[in-house]
Structures are given as structure tokens and as C-alpha cells.
CSV table of C-alpha atoms in Angstrom, one decimal:
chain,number,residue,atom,x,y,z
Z,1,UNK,CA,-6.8,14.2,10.9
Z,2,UNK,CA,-8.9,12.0,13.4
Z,3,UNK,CA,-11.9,14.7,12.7
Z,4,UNK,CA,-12.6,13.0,9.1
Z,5,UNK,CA,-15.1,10.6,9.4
Z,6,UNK,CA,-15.1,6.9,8.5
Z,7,UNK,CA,-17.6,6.7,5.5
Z,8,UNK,CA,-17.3,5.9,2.3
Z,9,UNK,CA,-16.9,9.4,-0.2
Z,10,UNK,CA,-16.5,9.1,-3.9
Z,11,UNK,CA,-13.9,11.2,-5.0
Z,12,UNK,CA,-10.0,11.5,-5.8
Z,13,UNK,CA,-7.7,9.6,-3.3
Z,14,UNK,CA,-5.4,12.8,-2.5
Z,15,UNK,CA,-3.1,10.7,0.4
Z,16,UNK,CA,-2.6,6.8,1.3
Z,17,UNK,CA,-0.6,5.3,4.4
Z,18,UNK,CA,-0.2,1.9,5.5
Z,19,UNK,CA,0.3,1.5,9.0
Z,20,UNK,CA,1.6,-1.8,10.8
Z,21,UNK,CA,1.2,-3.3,14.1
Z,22,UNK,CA,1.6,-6.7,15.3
Z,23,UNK,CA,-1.4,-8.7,13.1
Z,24,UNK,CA,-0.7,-7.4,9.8
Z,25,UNK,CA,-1.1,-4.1,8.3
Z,26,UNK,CA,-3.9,-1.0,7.6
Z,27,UNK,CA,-3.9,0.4,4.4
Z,28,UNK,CA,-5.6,3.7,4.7
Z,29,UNK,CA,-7.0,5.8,1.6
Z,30,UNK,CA,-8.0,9.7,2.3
Z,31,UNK,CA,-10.7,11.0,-0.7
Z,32,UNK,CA,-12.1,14.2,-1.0
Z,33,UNK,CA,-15.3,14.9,-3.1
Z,34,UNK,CA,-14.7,17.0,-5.8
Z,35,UNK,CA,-18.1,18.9,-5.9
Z,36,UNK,CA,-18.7,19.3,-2.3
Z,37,UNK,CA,-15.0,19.3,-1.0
Z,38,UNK,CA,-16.2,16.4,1.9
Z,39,UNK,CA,-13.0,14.5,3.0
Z,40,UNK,CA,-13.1,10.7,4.4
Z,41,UNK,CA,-11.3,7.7,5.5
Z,42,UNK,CA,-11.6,4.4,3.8
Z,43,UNK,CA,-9.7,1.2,5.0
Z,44,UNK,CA,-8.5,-2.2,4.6
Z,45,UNK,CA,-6.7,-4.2,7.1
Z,46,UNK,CA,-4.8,-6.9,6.1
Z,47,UNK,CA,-3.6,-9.6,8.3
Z,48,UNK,CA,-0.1,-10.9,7.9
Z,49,UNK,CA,-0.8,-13.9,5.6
Z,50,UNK,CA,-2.1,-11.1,3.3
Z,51,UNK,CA,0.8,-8.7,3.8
Z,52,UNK,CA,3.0,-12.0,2.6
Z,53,UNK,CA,0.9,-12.2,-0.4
Z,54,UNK,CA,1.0,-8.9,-1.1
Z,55,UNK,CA,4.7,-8.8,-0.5
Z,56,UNK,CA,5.3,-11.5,-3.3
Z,57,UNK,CA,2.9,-9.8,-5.4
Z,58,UNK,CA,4.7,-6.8,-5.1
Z,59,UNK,CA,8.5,-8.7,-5.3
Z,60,UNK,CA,9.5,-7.2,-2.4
Z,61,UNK,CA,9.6,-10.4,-0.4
């Protein structure tokens, strides 16, 4: 899916992935629009002091 452009589209998230590499983690969102069927890529990185948090947010420390 690297053809889907990084903008921002208003829509319904339809998949979500986290990826993770050495300084934290990507959490990537893929929405489509529903009236004109345009797909993108949103995402937020976070670096590992925010993968902790969200860790012991999410009680999976």
C-alpha cells in the first residue's frame, strides 16, 4: 500500500498497525472517505518513553 498518500482524509479507519523499530513505535491508521472512496495514511510515532506510558496505560507492562 505505499501508493496511498500521506494526508490527512476524513473518514472511517478500516485498518491500524503499529510498527516498532529501535526509538519507539509508529502507530499507523488507514481511512477511507466514504463519499469519494479516497484512501490515506495518518500517523503517530511514539518514542519509547511514550510506548512505556502507553504500556502502563494499557496494563500490559
Amino acid at each position: 500500500m505505499s501508493d496511498i498518500p500521506d494526508i490527512q482524509i476524513y473518514g472511517t479507519v478500516y485498518k491500524m498497525s503499529v510498527q516498532t523499530d529501535q526509538r519507539g513505535a509508529v502507530l499507523v491508521a488507514y481511512t477511507k472517505d466514504a463519499e469519494t472512496g479516497a484512501v490515506g495514511r495518518t500517523f503517530i510515532r511514539f518514542d519509547l518513553a511514550g510506548v512505556d506510558y502507553l504500556r502502563r496505560r494499557l496494563g500490559a507492562a
